[in-house]
Amino acid sequence: MPSPSPGSGASSPLRDARRSRFTYRQLAQLATYSTATPLRVVAHIDLDAFYAQCEMIRLGVPEDKPLAVQQWQGLIAVNYPARKWEIGRHCNITEAKKLCPELIAQHVATWREGDDKWAYRDDAAANIATDKVSLDPYRLQSRKILALVKDSLPKDLQKVEKASIDEVFLDLSAQVHSELLRRFPELSSPPPSGDVAESLPFPSAAALDWRNDNLVVLDEDQETLDPDWDDVVILLGSEIVRGVRAEIREKLGYTCSAGIANNKLVSKLGSAFKKPNAQTVVRSRAVLPFLTGIKVTKMRNLGGKLGDQVVSTFGTESVKELRDIPLDQIKAKLGDETAVWLYNTIRGIDLSEVNSRTQIKSMLSAKSFRPSIKTPEQGIKWLRIFAGDIYSRLVEEGILEHKRWPRTINLHHRHAGQTRSKSSSIPSGKPLDEQALFALAKELFYQIIAEGDVWPCANLSLSVSGFEEGVKGNMGIGAFFKKREETPPRRSIDTVPNESSIMEQQSKKPRVDKSSIQQFFHKRPAGDQGPLQVKEHLDANQPQPDDAKFSWLDQEGNDADKSSHGVIGLEDSAHLASLSCPRCKARFGDEISLQSHQDWHFAKDIQDSERVKPTFADQPATSRGHPPKGSGQASKRGRGGSKLEQGQSKLTFG
Ligand code: TTP
Ligand code: CA
Ligand code: CA
């Protein structure tokens, strides 16, 4: 970490008669990543136009050239040069090319029915019926970036949470604590009174050098307050983040944006505040003014139904106005738990932990068919691809080293708006490879077919779940198999996903205020089949998945309804007006693009809501907030890791 410039940085202690607002205890808590200390430092890093940067780096495209990543006729990522031409995710490819004829449009890589590996194909856009999007290239880059972030932080003082394919949270508290004691040795002495509740001496640094950080500007009277330790720690955090970003840039070529604050909620809003290639520091004194400028519906978990309900109930989107409403009044409308959570959120209070042990809990590979498929042979071809896709991610999860192992395999089949599902235990005692997965999938498929009335089929999804930890320490492979054999395998359990099965899974959760939370959780609009399937894979009891939900992005929608949607012509402005995302109001040129985008929100919701849960559960009941589950649109497409380090995953077709 660079040292601060003499005289202007966070250094040069001189005793000051004043006392800090912070105590010795709060300082000490930094070293243990306590969420209770107001001095904690959390950063959120988000890659700029991520898929677009991946393609630019892969193709060696100069940085100033406009480039977009195409999925069928839509765009899923647009680089910043192209954004200058007013190209965005709302554009379809024709519209984008009209706006900027020089636009480089790179279609995402795809698997193709009957082919044994994913590839970048010139004709992918025209082959929605036979191709399935592969996000493996982006997962690979994502992993490289994550590994570099971890490498650039001290091994024993890091807490890194992968928050999505292109985001991480860092809890920098322990590293900052250590750096603080190094630069301000007087802080190492015990409190003179021996009482850890004693206030710290006031920091001597009168002015902090924020370099080119984007600082949230405050009223003059707040700015004239001398910096206290909360300002000093966040400056140290910001220096660390600058270093991490520089590493990513130098070693891998990517630019990213970051937010630094004292919790996840505010750091995430901070990283989005200024893009690209910028970092925004939100000091604790700036939190309230910072949030005042943000609409409540832009806040985490408030992008969906819950946010809409808040706006309609209280008649405002303004965080500032919502803050004027007394807690009791919010409780009366939203129930105690949601009210407390909302009350805290609009004040920038978030005690959720940065969780470095997030684990994938299910993996899913799926395809919606447009047109629907009509024969078992067609289905089998896709099952092969799914088995290969899932297996490569299992390898990444450490299945070859027996680190983690799924216990259940599940196949969903959609016909005439109805989803059928079969699952079975994955037999123990022999290695689980791609062929074994394929064989299990076929078995389930034949069981479904045997029930009759299954064609045409609009969607197939294969998933594995129920991960177990494998061998630890010196246990040999024999011990591993023995252990597994002790558990009798479950076979062929019929499960028809429906609201009740979802409720069952939900009901395993620690009890929460049903009236308030669950109503935001499951229901999607009638007739929308997608989420039902998705929720089938939702197990709120499990630890948070990794970027699993991003698999949702490669499902080409997974919505049977889509097979009937045509792409809507640009000139059809009446349709266009209706093709806007109800969440973020982004507009789309066709329904498939809109659906892909909504799927993305959907996946993010689950991810966000799952991530906040453990901390809420840890809190005392009285102060417990809650993650308003998915804001009514939650779903999860299980999927997770990704594939082998080098190149492409090979599928052996037999
Ligand atoms: P984002 O981080 O939301 O966006 P971005 O990285 O493209 O751009 P920004 O600079 O504003 O952060 O999403 C990360 C990747 O996820 C994005 O590059 C492509 C993918 N994605 C989709 O596939 N569909 C979507 O609707 C969205 C929002 C993202
Ligand atoms: Ca991004
Ligand atoms: Ca992101």
mmCIF file of C-alpha atoms and ligand atoms in Angstrom, residues 46-50 166-167 275, ligand 2:
data_model
loop_
_atom_site.group_PDB
_atom_site.id
_atom_site.type_symbol
_atom_site.label_atom_id
_atom_site.label_comp_id
_atom_site.label_asym_id
_atom_site.label_seq_id
_atom_site.Cartn_x
_atom_site.Cartn_y
_atom_site.Cartn_z
ATOM 1 C CA ASP A 46 -17.662 -3.713 -9.849
ATOM 2 C CA LEU A 47 -16.104 -4.232 -13.271
ATOM 3 C CA ASP A 48 -17.010 -1.670 -15.903
ATOM 4 C CA ALA A 49 -19.126 -3.027 -18.782
ATOM 5 C CA PHE A 50 -17.841 -6.423 -17.828
ATOM 6 C CA ASP A 166 -18.293 -9.007 -11.866
ATOM 7 C CA GLU A 167 -18.453 -7.812 -8.267
ATOM 8 C CA LYS A 275 -18.354 4.957 -13.592
HETATM 9 CA CA CA B 2 -20.327 -4.070 -13.872
#
